[in-house]
mmCIF file of C-alpha atoms in Angstrom:
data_model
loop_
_atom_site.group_PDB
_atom_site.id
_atom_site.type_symbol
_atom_site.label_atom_id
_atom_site.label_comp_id
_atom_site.label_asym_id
_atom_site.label_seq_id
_atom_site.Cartn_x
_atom_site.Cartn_y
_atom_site.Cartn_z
ATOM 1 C CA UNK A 1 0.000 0.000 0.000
ATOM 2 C CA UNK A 2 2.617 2.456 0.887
ATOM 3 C CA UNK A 3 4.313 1.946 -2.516
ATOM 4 C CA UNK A 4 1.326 2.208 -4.832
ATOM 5 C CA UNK A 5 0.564 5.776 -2.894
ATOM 6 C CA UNK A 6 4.263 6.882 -3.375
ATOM 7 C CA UNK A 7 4.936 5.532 -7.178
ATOM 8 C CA UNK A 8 1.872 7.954 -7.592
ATOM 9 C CA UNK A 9 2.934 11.312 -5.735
ATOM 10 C CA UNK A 10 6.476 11.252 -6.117
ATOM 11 C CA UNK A 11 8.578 12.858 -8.914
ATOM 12 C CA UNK A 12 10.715 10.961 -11.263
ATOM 13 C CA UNK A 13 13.741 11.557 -9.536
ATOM 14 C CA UNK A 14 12.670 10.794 -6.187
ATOM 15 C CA UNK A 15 13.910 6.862 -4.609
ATOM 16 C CA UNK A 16 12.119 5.731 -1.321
ATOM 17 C CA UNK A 17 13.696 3.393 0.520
ATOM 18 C CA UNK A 18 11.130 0.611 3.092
ATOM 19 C CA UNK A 19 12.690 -0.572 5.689
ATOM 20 C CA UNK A 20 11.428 -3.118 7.688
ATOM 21 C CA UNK A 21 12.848 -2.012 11.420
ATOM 22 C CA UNK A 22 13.211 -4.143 14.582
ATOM 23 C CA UNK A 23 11.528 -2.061 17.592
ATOM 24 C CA UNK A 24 13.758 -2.382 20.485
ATOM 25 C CA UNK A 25 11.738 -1.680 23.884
ATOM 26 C CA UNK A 26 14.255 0.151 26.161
ATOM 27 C CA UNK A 27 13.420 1.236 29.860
ATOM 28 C CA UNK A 28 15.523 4.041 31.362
ATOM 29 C CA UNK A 29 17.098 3.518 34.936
ATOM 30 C CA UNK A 30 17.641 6.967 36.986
ATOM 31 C CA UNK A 31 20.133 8.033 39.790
ATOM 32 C CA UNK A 32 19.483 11.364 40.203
ATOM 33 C CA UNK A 33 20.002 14.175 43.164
ATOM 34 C CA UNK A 34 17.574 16.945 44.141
ATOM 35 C CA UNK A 35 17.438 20.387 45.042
ATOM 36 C CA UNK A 36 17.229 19.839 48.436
ATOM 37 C CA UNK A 37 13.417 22.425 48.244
ATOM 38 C CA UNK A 38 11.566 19.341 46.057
ATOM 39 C CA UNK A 39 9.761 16.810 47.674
ATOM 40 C CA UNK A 40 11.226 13.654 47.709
ATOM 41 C CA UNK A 41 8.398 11.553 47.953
ATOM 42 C CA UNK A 42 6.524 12.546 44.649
ATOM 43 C CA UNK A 43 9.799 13.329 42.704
ATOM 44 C CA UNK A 44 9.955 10.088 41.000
ATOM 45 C CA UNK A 45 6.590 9.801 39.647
ATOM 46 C CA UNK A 46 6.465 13.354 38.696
ATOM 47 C CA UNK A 47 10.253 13.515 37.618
ATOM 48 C CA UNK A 48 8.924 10.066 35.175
ATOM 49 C CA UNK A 49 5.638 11.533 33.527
ATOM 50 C CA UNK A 50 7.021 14.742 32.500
ATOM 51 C CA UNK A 51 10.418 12.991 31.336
ATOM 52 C CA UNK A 52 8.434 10.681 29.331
ATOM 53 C CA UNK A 53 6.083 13.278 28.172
ATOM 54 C CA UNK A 54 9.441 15.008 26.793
ATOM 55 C CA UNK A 55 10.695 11.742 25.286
ATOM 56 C CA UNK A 56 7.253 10.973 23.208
ATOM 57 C CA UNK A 57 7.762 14.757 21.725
ATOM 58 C CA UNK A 58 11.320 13.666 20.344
ATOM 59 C CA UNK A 59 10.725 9.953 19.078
ATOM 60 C CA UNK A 60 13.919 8.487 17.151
ATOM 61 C CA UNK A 61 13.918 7.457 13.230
ATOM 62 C CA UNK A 62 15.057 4.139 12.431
ATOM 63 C CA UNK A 63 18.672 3.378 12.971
ATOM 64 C CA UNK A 64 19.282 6.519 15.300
ATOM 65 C CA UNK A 65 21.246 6.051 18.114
ATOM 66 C CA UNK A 66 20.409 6.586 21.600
ATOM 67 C CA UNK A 67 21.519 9.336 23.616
ATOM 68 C CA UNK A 68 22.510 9.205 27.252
ATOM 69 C CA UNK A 69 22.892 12.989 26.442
ATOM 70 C CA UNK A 70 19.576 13.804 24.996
ATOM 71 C CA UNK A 71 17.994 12.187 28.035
ATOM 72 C CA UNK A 72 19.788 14.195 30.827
ATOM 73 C CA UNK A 73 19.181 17.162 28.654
ATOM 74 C CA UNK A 74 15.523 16.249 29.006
ATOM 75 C CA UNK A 75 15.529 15.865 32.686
ATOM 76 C CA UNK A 76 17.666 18.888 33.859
ATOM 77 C CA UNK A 77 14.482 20.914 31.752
ATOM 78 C CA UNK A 78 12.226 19.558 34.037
ATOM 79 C CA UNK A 79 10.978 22.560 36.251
ATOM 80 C CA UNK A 80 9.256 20.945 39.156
ATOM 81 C CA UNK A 81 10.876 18.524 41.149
ATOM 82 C CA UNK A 82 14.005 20.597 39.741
ATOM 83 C CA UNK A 83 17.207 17.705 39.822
ATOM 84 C CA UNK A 84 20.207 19.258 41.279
ATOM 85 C CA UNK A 85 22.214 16.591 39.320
ATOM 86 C CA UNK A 86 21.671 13.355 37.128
ATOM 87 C CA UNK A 87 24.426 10.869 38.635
ATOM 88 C CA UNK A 88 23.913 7.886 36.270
ATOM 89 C CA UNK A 89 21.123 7.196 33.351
ATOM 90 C CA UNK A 90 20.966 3.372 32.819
ATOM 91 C CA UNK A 91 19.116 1.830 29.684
ATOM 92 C CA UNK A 92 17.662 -1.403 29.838
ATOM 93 C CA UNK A 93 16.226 -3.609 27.437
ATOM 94 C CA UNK A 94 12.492 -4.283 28.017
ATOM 95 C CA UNK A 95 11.364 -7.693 27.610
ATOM 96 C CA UNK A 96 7.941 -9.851 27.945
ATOM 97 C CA UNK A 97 4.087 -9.639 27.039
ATOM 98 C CA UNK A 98 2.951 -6.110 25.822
ATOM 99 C CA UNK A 99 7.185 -5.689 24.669
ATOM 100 C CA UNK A 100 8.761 -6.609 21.245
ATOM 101 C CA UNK A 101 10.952 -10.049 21.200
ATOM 102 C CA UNK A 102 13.829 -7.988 19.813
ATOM 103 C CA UNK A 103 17.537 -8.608 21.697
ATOM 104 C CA UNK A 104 20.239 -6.290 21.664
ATOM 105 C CA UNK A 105 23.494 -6.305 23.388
ATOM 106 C CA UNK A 106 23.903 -2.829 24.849
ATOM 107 C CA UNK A 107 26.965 -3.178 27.082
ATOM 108 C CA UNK A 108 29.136 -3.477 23.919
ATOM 109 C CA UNK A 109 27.491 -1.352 21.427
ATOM 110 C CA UNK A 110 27.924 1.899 23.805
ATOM 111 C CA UNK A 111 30.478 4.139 23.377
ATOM 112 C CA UNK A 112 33.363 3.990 25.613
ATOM 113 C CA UNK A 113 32.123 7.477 27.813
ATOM 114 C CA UNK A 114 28.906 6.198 27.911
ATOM 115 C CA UNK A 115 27.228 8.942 26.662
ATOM 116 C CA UNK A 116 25.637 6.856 23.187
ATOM 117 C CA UNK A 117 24.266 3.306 22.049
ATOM 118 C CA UNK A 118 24.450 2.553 18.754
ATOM 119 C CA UNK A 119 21.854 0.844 16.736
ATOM 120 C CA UNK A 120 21.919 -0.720 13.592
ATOM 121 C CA UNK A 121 20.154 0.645 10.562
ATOM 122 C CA UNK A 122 17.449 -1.732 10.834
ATOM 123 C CA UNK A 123 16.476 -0.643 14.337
ATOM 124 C CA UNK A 124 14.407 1.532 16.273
ATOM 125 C CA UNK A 125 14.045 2.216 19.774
ATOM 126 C CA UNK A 126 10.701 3.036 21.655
ATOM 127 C CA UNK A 127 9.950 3.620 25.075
ATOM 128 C CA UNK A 128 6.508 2.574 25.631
ATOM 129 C CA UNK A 129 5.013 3.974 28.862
ATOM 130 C CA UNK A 130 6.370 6.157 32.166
ATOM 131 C CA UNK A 131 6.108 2.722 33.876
ATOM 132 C CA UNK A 132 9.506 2.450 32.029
ATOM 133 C CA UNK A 133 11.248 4.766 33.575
ATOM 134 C CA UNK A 134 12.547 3.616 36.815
ATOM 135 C CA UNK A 135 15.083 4.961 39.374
ATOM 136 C CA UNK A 136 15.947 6.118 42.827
ATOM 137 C CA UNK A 137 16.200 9.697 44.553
ATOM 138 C CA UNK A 138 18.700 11.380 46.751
#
């Protein structure tokens, strides 16, 4: 279906390439410190809506990398709880019913500061709920 409609609106010159992608289901792991005025007890749940609210605004293209970076850049724009500091963002892969059967060895496809995970061309990451972000307050 989606080549009939684009072998009838595109121009001669224009190529399309269909990929088939693998969706990788990723959960995020937090360690984060905060401005000692938040409230510690609602932080997390608060701190994990609005962070995944900010994630579903920026989803990733096939084969685009994730980035520890992105992510801390999301959190530190959180307003209320404000973090003080992000002291380690973990990603996991997310596996079971409601989750894709898709594997991926993240340890040794991340660069060597940490701060990337490379996927292939064929892949795509998704993060499916705020239930997937996890972590602890200090």
């Amino acid at each position: 279906n989606v080549r009939t409609y684009l072998n009838r609106v595109k121009m001669i010159n224009d190529n399309y390439e269909i990929i088939d992608a693998n969706i990788l289901n990723i959960g995020i792991d937090l360690d984060l410190k905060l401005d000692p005025s938040s409230d510690k007890n609602s932080a997390l749940s608060a701190i994990r809506e609005l962070l995944f609210e900010k994630m579903s605004l920026d989803l990733p293209r096939i084969g685009e990398n994730i980035s520890i970076g992105k992510i801390i850049q999301k959190i530190n724009q959180i307003v209320t709880p404000k973090v003080e500091s992000v002291k380690a963002v973990k990603i996991i892969i997310k596996t079971g019913e409601g989750y894709s059967d898709t594997t991926y060895n993240i340890a040794s496809n991340t660069l060597s500061d940490g701060s990337e995970i490379y996927l292939p061309q064929n892949m795509i990451w998704e993060l499916k709920s705020s239930g997937d972000i996890t972590g602890k307050i200090s």
